[in-house]
Each structure stands twice: as structure tokens, then as C-alpha cells.
PDB file of C-alpha atoms and ligand atoms in Angstrom:
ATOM      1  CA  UNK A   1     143.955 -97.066 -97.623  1.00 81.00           C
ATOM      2  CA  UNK A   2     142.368 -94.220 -96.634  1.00 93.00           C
ATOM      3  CA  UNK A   3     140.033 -93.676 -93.634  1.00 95.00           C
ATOM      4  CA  UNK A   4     137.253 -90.229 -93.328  1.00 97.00           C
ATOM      5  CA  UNK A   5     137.070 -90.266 -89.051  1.00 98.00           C
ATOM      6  CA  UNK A   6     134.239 -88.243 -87.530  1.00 98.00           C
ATOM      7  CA  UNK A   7     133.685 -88.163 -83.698  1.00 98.00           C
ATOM      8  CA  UNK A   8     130.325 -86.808 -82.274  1.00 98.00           C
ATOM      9  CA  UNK A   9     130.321 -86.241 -78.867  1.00 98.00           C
ATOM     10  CA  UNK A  10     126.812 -86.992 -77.686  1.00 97.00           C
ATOM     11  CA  UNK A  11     124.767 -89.376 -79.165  1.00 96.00           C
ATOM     12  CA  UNK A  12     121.472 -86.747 -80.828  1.00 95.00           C
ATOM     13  CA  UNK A  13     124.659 -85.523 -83.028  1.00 96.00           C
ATOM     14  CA  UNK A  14     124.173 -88.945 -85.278  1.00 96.00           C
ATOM     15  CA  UNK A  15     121.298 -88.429 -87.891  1.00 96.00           C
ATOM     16  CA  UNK A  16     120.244 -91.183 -90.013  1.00 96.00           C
ATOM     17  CA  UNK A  17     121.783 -90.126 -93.073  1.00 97.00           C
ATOM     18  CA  UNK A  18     125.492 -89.447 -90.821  1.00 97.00           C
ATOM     19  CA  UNK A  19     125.362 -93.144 -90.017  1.00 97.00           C
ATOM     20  CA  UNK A  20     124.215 -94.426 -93.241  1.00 97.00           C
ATOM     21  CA  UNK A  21     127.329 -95.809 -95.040  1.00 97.00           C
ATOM     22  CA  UNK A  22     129.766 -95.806 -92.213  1.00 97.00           C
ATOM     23  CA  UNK A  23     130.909 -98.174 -89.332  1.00 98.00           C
ATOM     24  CA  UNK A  24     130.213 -96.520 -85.958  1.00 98.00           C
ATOM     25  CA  UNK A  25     131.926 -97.349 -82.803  1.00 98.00           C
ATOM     26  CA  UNK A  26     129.946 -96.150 -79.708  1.00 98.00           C
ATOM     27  CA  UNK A  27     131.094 -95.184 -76.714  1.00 98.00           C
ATOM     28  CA  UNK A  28     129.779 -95.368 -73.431  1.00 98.00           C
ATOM     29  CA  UNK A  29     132.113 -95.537 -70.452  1.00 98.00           C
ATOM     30  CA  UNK A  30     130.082 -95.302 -67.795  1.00 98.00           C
ATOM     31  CA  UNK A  31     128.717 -97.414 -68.256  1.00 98.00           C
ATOM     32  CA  UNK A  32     126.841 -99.242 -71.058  1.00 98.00           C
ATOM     33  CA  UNK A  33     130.100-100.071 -73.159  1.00 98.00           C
ATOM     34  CA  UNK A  34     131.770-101.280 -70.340  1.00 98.00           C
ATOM     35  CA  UNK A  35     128.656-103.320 -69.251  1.00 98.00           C
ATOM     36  CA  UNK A  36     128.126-105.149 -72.694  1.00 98.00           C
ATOM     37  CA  UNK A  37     132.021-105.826 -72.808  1.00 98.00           C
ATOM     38  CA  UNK A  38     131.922-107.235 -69.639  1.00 98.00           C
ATOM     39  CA  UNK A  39     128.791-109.416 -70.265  1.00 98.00           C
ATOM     40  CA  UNK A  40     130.386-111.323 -73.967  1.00 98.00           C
ATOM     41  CA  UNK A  41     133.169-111.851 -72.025  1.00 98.00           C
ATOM     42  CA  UNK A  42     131.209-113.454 -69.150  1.00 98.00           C
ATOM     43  CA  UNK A  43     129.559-115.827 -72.114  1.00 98.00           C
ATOM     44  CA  UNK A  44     126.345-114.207 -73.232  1.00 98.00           C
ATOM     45  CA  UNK A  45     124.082-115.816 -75.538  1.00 97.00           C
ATOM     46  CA  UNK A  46     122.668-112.174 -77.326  1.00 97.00           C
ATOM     47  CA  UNK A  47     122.210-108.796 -75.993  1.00 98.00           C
ATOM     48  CA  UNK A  48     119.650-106.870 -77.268  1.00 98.00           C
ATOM     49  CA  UNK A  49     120.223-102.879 -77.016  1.00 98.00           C
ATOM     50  CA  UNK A  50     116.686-101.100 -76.546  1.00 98.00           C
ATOM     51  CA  UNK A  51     116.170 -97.560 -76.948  1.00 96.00           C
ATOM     52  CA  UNK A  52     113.631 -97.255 -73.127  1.00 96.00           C
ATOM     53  CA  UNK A  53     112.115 -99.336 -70.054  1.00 97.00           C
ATOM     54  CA  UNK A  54     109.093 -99.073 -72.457  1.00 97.00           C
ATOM     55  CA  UNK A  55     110.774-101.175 -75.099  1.00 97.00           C
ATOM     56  CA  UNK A  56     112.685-103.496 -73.447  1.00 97.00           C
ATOM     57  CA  UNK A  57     109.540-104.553 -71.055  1.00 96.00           C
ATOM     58  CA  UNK A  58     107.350-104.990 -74.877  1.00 97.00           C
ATOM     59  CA  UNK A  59     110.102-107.749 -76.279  1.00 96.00           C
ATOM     60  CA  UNK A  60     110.100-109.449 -73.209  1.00 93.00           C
ATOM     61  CA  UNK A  61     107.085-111.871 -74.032  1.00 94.00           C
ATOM     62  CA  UNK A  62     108.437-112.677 -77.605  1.00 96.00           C
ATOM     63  CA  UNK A  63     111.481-114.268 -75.405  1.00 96.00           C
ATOM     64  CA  UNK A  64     112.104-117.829 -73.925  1.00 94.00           C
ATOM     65  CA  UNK A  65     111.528-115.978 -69.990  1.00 90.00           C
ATOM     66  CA  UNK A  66     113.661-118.396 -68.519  1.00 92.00           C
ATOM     67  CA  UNK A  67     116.976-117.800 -70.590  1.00 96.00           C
ATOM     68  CA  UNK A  68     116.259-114.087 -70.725  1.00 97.00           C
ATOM     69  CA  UNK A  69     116.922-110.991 -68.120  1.00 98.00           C
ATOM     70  CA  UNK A  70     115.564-107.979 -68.585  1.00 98.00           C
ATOM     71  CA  UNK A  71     118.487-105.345 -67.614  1.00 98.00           C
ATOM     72  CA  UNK A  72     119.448-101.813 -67.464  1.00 98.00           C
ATOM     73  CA  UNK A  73     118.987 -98.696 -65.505  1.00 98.00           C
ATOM     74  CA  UNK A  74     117.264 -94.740 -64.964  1.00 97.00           C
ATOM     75  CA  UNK A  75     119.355 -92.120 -63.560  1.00 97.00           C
ATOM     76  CA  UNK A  76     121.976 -94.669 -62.744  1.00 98.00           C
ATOM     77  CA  UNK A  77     119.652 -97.351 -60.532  1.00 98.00           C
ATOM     78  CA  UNK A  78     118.103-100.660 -61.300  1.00 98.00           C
ATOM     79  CA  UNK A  79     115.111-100.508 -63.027  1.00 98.00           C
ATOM     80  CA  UNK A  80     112.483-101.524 -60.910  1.00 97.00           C
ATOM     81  CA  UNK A  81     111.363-105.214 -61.741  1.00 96.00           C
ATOM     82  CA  UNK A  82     114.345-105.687 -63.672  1.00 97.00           C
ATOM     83  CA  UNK A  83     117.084-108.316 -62.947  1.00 97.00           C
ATOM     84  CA  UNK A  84     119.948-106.871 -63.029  1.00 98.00           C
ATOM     85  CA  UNK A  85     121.248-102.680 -63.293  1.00 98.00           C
ATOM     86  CA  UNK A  86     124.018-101.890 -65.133  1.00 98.00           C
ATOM     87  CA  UNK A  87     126.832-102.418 -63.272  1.00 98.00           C
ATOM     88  CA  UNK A  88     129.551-104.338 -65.275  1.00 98.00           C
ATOM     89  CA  UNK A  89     130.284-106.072 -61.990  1.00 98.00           C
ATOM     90  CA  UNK A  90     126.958-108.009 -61.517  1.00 98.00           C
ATOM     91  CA  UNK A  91     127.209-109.409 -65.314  1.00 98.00           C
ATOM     92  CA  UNK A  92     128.966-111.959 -63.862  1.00 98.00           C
ATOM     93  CA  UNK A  93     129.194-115.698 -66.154  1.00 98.00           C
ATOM     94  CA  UNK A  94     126.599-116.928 -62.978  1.00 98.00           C
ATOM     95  CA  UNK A  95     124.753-114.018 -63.675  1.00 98.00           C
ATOM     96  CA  UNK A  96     124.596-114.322 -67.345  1.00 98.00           C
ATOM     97  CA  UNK A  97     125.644-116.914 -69.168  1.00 97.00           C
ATOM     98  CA  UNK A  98     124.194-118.507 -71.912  1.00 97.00           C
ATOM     99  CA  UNK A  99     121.053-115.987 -71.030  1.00 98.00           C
ATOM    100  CA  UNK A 100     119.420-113.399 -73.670  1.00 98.00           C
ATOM    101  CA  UNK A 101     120.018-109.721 -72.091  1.00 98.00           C
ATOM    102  CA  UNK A 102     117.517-106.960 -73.158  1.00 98.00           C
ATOM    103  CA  UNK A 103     119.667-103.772 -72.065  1.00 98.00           C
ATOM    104  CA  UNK A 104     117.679-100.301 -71.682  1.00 98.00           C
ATOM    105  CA  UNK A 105     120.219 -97.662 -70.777  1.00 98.00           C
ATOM    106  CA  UNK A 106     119.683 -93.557 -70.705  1.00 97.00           C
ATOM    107  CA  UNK A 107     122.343 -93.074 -73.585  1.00 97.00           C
ATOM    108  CA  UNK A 108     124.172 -96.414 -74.272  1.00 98.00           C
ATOM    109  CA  UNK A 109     121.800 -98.309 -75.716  1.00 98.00           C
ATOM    110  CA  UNK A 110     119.504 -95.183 -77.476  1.00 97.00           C
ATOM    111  CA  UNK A 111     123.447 -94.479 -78.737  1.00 98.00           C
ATOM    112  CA  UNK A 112     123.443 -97.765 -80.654  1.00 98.00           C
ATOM    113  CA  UNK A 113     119.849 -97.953 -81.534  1.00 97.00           C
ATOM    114  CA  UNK A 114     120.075 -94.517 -82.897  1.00 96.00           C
ATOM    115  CA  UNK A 115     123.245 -95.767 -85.336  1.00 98.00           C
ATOM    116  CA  UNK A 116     120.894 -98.899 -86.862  1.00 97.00           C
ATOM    117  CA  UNK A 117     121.350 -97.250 -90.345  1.00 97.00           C
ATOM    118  CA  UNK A 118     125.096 -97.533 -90.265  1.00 98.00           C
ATOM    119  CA  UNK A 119     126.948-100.745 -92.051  1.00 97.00           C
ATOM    120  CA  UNK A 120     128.553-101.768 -88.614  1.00 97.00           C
ATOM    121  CA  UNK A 121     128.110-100.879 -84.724  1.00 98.00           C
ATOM    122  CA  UNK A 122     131.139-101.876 -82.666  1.00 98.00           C
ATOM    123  CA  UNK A 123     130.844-101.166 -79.014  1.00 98.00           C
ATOM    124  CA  UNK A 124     133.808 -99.665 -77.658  1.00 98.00           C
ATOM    125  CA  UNK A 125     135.219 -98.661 -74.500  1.00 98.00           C
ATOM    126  CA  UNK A 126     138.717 -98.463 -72.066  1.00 98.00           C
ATOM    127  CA  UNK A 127     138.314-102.185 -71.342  1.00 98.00           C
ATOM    128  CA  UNK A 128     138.779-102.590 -74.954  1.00 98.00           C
ATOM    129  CA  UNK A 129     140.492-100.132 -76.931  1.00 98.00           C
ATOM    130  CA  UNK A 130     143.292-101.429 -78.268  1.00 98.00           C
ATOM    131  CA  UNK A 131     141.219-104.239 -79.725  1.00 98.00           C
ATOM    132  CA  UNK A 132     138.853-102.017 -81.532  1.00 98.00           C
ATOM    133  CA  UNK A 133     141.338-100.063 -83.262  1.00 98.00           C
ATOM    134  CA  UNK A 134     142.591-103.561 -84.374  1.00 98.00           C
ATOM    135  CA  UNK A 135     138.959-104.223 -85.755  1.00 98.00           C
ATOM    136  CA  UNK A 136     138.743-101.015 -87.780  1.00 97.00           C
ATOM    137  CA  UNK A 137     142.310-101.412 -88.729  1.00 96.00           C
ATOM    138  CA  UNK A 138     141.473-105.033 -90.240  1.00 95.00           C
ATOM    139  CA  UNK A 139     138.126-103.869 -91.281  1.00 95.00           C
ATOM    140  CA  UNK A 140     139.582-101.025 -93.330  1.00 93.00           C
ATOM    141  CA  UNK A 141     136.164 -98.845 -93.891  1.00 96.00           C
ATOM    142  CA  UNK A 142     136.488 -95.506 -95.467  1.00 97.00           C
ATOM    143  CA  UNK A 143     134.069 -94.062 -93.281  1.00 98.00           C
ATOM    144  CA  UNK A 144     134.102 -94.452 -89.214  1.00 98.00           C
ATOM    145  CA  UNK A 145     131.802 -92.490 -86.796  1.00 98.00           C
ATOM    146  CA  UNK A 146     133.029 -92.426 -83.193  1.00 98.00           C
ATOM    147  CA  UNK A 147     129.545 -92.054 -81.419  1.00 98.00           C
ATOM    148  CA  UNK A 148     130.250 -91.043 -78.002  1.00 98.00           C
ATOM    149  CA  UNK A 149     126.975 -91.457 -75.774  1.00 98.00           C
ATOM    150  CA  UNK A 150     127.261 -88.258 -73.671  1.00 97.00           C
ATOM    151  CA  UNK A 151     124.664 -87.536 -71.241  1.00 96.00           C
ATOM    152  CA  UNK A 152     121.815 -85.927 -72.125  1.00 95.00           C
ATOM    153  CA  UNK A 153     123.200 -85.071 -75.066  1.00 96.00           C
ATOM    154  CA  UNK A 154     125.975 -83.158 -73.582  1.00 97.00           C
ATOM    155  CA  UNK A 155     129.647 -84.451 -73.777  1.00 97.00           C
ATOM    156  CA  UNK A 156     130.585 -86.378 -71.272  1.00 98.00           C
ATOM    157  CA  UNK A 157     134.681 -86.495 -70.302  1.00 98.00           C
ATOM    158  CA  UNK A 158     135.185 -90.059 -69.940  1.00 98.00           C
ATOM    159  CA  UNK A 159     133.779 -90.624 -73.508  1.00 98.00           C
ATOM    160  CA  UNK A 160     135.721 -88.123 -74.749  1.00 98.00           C
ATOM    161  CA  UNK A 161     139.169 -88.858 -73.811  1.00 98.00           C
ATOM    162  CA  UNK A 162     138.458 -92.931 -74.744  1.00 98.00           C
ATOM    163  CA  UNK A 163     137.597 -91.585 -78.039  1.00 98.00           C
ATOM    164  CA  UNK A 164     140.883 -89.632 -78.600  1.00 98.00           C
ATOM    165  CA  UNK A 165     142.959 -92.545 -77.606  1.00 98.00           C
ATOM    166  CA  UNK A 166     140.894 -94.174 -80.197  1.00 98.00           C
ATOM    167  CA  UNK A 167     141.798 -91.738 -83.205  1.00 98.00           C
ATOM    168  CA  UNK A 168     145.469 -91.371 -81.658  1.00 97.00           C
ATOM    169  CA  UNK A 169     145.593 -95.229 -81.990  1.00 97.00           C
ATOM    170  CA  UNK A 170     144.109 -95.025 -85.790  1.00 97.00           C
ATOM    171  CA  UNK A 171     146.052 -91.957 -86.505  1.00 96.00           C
ATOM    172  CA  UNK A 172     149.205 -94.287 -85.724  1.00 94.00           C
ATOM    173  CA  UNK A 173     148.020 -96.475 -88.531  1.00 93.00           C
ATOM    174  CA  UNK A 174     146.924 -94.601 -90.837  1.00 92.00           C
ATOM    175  CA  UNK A 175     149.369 -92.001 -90.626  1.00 87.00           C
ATOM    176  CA  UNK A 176     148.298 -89.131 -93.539  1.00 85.00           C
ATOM    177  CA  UNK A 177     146.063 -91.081 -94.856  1.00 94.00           C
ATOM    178  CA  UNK A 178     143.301 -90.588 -92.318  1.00 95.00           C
ATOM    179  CA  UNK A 179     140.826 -87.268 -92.379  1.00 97.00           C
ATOM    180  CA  UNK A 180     139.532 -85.909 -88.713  1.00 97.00           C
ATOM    181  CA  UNK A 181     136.604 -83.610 -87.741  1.00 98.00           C
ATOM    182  CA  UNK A 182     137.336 -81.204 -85.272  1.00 98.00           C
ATOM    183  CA  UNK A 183     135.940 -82.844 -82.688  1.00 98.00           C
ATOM    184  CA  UNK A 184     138.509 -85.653 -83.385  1.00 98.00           C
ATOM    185  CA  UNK A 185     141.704 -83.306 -83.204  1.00 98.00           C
ATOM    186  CA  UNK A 186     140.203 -81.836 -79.941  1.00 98.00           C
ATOM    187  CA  UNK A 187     139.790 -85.241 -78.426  1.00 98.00           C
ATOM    188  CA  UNK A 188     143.059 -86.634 -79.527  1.00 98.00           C
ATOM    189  CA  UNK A 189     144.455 -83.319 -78.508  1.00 98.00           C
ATOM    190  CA  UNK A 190     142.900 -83.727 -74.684  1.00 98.00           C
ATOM    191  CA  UNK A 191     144.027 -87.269 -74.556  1.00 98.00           C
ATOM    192  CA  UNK A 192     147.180 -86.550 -74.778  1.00 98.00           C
ATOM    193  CA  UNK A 193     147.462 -84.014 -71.540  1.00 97.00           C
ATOM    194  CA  UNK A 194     144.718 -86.235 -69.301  1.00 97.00           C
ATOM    195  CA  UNK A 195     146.704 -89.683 -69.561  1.00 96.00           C
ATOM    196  CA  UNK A 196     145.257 -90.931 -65.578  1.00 98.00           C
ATOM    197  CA  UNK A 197     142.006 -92.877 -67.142  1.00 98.00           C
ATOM    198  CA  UNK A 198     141.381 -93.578 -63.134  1.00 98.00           C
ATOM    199  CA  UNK A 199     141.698 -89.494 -62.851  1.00 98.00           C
ATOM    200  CA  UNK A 200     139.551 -88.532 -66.035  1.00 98.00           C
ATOM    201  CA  UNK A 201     136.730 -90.968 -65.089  1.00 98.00           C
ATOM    202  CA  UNK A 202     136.467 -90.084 -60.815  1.00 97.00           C
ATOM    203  CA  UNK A 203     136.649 -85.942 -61.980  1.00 97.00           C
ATOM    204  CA  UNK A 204     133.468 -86.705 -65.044  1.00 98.00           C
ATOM    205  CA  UNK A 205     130.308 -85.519 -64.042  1.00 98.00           C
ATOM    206  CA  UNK A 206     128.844 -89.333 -64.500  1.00 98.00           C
ATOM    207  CA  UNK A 207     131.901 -90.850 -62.530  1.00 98.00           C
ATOM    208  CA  UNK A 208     130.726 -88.205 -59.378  1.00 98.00           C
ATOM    209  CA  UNK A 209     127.392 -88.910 -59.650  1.00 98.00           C
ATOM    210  CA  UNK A 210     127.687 -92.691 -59.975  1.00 98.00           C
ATOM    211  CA  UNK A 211     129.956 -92.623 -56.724  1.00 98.00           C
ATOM    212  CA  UNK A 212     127.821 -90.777 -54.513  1.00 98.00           C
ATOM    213  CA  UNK A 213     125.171 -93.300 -55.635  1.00 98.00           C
ATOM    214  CA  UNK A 214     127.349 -95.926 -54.423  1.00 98.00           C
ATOM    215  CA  UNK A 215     129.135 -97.403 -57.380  1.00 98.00           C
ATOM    216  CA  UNK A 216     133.103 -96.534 -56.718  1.00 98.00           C
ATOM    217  CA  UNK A 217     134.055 -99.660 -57.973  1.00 98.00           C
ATOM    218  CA  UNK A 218     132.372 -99.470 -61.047  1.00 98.00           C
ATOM    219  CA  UNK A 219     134.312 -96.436 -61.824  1.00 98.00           C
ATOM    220  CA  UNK A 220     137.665 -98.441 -61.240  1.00 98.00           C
ATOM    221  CA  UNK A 221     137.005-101.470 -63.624  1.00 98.00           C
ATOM    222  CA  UNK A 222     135.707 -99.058 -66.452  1.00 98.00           C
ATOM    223  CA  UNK A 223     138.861 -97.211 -66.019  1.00 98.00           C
ATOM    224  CA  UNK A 224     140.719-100.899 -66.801  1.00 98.00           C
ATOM    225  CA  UNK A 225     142.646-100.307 -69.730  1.00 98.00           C
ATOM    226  CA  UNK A 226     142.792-103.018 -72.715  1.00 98.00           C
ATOM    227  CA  UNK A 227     141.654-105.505 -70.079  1.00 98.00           C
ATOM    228  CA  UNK A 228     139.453-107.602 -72.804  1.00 98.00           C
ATOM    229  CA  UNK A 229     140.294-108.215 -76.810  1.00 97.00           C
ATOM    230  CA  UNK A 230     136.914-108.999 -77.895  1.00 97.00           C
ATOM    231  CA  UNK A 231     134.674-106.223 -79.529  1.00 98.00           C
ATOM    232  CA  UNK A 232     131.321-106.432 -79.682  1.00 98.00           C
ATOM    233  CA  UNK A 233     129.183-105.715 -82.504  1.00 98.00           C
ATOM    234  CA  UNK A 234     125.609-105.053 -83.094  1.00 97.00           C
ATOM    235  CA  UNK A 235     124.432-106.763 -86.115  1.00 96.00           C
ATOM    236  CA  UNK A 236     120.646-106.472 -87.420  1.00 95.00           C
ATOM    237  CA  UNK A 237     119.855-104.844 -83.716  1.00 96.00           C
ATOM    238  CA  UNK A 238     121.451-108.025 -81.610  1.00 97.00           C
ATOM    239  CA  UNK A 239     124.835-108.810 -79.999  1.00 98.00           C
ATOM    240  CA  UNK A 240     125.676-112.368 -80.608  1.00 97.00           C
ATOM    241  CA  UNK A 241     127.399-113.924 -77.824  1.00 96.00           C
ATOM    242  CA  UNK A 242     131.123-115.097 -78.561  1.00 86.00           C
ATOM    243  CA  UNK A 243     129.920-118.699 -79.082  1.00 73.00           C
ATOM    244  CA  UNK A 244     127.266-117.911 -81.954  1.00 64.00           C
ATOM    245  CA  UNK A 245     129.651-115.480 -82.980  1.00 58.00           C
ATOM    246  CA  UNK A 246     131.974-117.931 -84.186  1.00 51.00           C
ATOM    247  CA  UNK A 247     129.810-120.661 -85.380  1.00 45.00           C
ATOM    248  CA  UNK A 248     128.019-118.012 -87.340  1.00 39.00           C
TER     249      UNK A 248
HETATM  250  C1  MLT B   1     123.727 -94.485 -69.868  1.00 52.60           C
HETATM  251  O1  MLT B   1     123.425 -95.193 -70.847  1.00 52.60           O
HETATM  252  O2  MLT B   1     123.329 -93.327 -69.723  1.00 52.60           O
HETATM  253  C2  MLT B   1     124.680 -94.984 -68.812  1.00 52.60           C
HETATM  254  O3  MLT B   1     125.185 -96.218 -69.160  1.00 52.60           O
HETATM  255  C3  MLT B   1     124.160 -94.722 -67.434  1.00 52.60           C
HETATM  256  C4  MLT B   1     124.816 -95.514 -66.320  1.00 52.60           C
HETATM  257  O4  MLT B   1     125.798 -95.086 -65.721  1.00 52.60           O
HETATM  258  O5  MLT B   1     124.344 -96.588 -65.998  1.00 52.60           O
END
């Protein structure tokens, strides 16, 4: 088996015709990733990823109001006249369980709208990353695109450095047999010498930013490693919940 790996490190790097025959595994730390992890483990029924407020406040009427929660942020806060932000903390199984999430984040969710083309979207972050090397080892696609979010379509270090422990992990199975872009070697490569996930995320831009708006303990469950096995995957623009999932 052979695997073709390329890792872009914002999420305006992923054209159409990059995603277009290849699984795609986006991921955003801080904090979408970690935030839709957190909420199928906490018993979703569907998450739907929007690409804006604009979006996410249009689908709204087409749901049943009283199962669904209109969620996400701007520059890090609560959306006004949205229920919840997105911290992974408040996506609680009170909070959300058995509800229909429309998610609006800055790059997150544009991340995984922007990959639609693509034959899978996994979302991938610390919490899980052991399990979603397990996926695309099981999976076995020739072609994987590690979509890191960014911000602003700039890298962003906490992205980064999950992505290189991804390709070390698929590097481990693949052994010769899998292809890198640069920007694969260079992650793996920085991985490898910044190994405190509770360091990498506190010194990112997005983990100071987020604390001095308050959210320090946001930044120390998205630095939980392997906490979760489950990954997430965006099928025909909808994550089904683990339930539907497996009566599918
Ligand atoms: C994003 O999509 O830009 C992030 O998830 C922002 C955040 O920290 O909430």
C-alpha cells in the first residue's frame, strides 16, 4: 500500500481540484476540531459545519428549533444570539445531546466546507490523534490532505505540530511506502523538537490570544492527548452523531 501525504498549512491553500480525489483530515486545535470532538463524544445528533454567521443563521428555519443550537464564534467570542461559543467545555451531553449543532467558526468550519470536493473529511485534532491515524491506516487511501485551519490563512503552531505527529504516526506505518510534501517533512521535523503539546499550544499566537480573552482552560483540554477514539467525519456536509453513525 502506498499513501501520497500532502499537508497545507492554512486552510485558502486547498483548491477544489487539491481536494478532489483525496481524504482530508482538518485540523483545528484551537479550537473547532477540538470542539466537534468534544461534542460526538458528548452524544450529538448532527453537526453541521457552515462556512459564516450569515449561513448558519439562513439554515436555521429549515431545522426542528427546538432540537437545534445555533453555535460558534468571531474573533474568539460567542456569537451574539447564538447558544453556545466554541468552547469544547460548554458542549457538554446537557448541553448537547441528541440536539442538531450548526457550527460557524473563523477557520474550522470554512476549513471543512472548503474540502466538500474531497472523497472524505475526518476532523482531527490532539484529543484524537492516535485514532485518526488508525482511520487512515484502515481506510488505506492513496491520497490524504492534512488541512490545517491556520488563522487567517497564516499557519498557526498548534496545527502544525498536531499535524506532524500525524504524518510521524503514518510514516510509522507506512514506512517507504508513503510520499510527503515539504510542508509534511517540516512539520514532522518540528514535532519532533516541540514534544510539550501544553507548551506548543500556551506559546501559539491563538493559545495567547484565547487566554487573555479568558479561555485558559480551553487551552489545557485541547492540549489532552489521545483523550477520545472516535473521529468524526463530514459526510455530504453533516456530522452524524455516534448513534446514527452506527445504525447508518
Ligand atoms: C476558528 O475556527 O478560527 C477557531 O476555532 C477560533 C476559536 O478559537 O474559536
Amino acid at each position: 500500500m502506498k499513501m501520497n501525504l500532502r499537508l497545507y498549512v492554512a486552510a485558502d491553500a486547498l483548491t477544489e481540484a487539491r481536494a478532489k480525489g483525496t481524504h482530508v483530515v482538518v485540523i483545528d486545535v484551537l479550537r473547532a476540531s477540538s470542539t466537534i470532538v468534544q461534542a460526538y463524544e458528548s452524544g450529538v445528533e448532527r453537526i453541521i459545519p457552515v462556512d459564516g454567521v450569515e449561513e448558519a443563521t439562513r439554515l436555521l428555519p429549515t431545522l426542528d428549533r427546538d432540537k437545534a443550537l445555533l453555535c460558534g464564534e468571531q474573533e474568539g467570542m460567542k456569537v451574539d444570539g447564538f447558544d453556545l461559543g466554541n468552547s469544547p467545555l460548554e458542549y457538554t451531553s446537557t448541553a448537547v445531546g441528541g440536539k442538531t449543532l450548526v457550527l460557524s467558526t473563523t477557520n474550522g468550519t470554512t476549513a471543512m466546507v472548503r474540502a466538500a470536493a474531497s472523497d472524505e473529511i475526518a476532523v482531527g485534532c490532539f484529543l484524537n490523534l492516535k485514532a485518526v491515524i488508525a482511520h487512515l491506516v484502515s481506510a488505506e487511501p492513496e491520497r490524504v490532505s492534512i488541512l490545517c485551519a491556520g488563522t487567517n490563512g497564516l499557519l498557526s503552531l498548534e496545527d502544525f505540530v498536531c499535524a506532524g505527529l500525524m504524518v510521524d504516526g503514518l510514516l510509522e506505518a507506512y514506512r517507504n511506502e508513503l510520499t510527503l510534501n515539504d510542508a509534511a517533512v517540516a512539520a514532522r521535523l518540528l514535532a519532533g523538537s516541540m514534544t510539550d503539546i501544553a507548551k506548543v499550544i500556551s506559546q501559539s499566537s491563538h493559545g495567547q490570544y484565547l487566554r487573555d480573552l479568558g479561555f485558559e482552560k480551553d487551552l489545557d483540554f485541547c492540549s489532552r492527548l489521545d483523550l477520545y477514539s472516535s473521529v468524526p467525519t463530514v459526510v455530504d456536509g453533516r456530522i452524524k452523531g455516534r448513534e446514527q453513525s452506527s445504525h447508518r
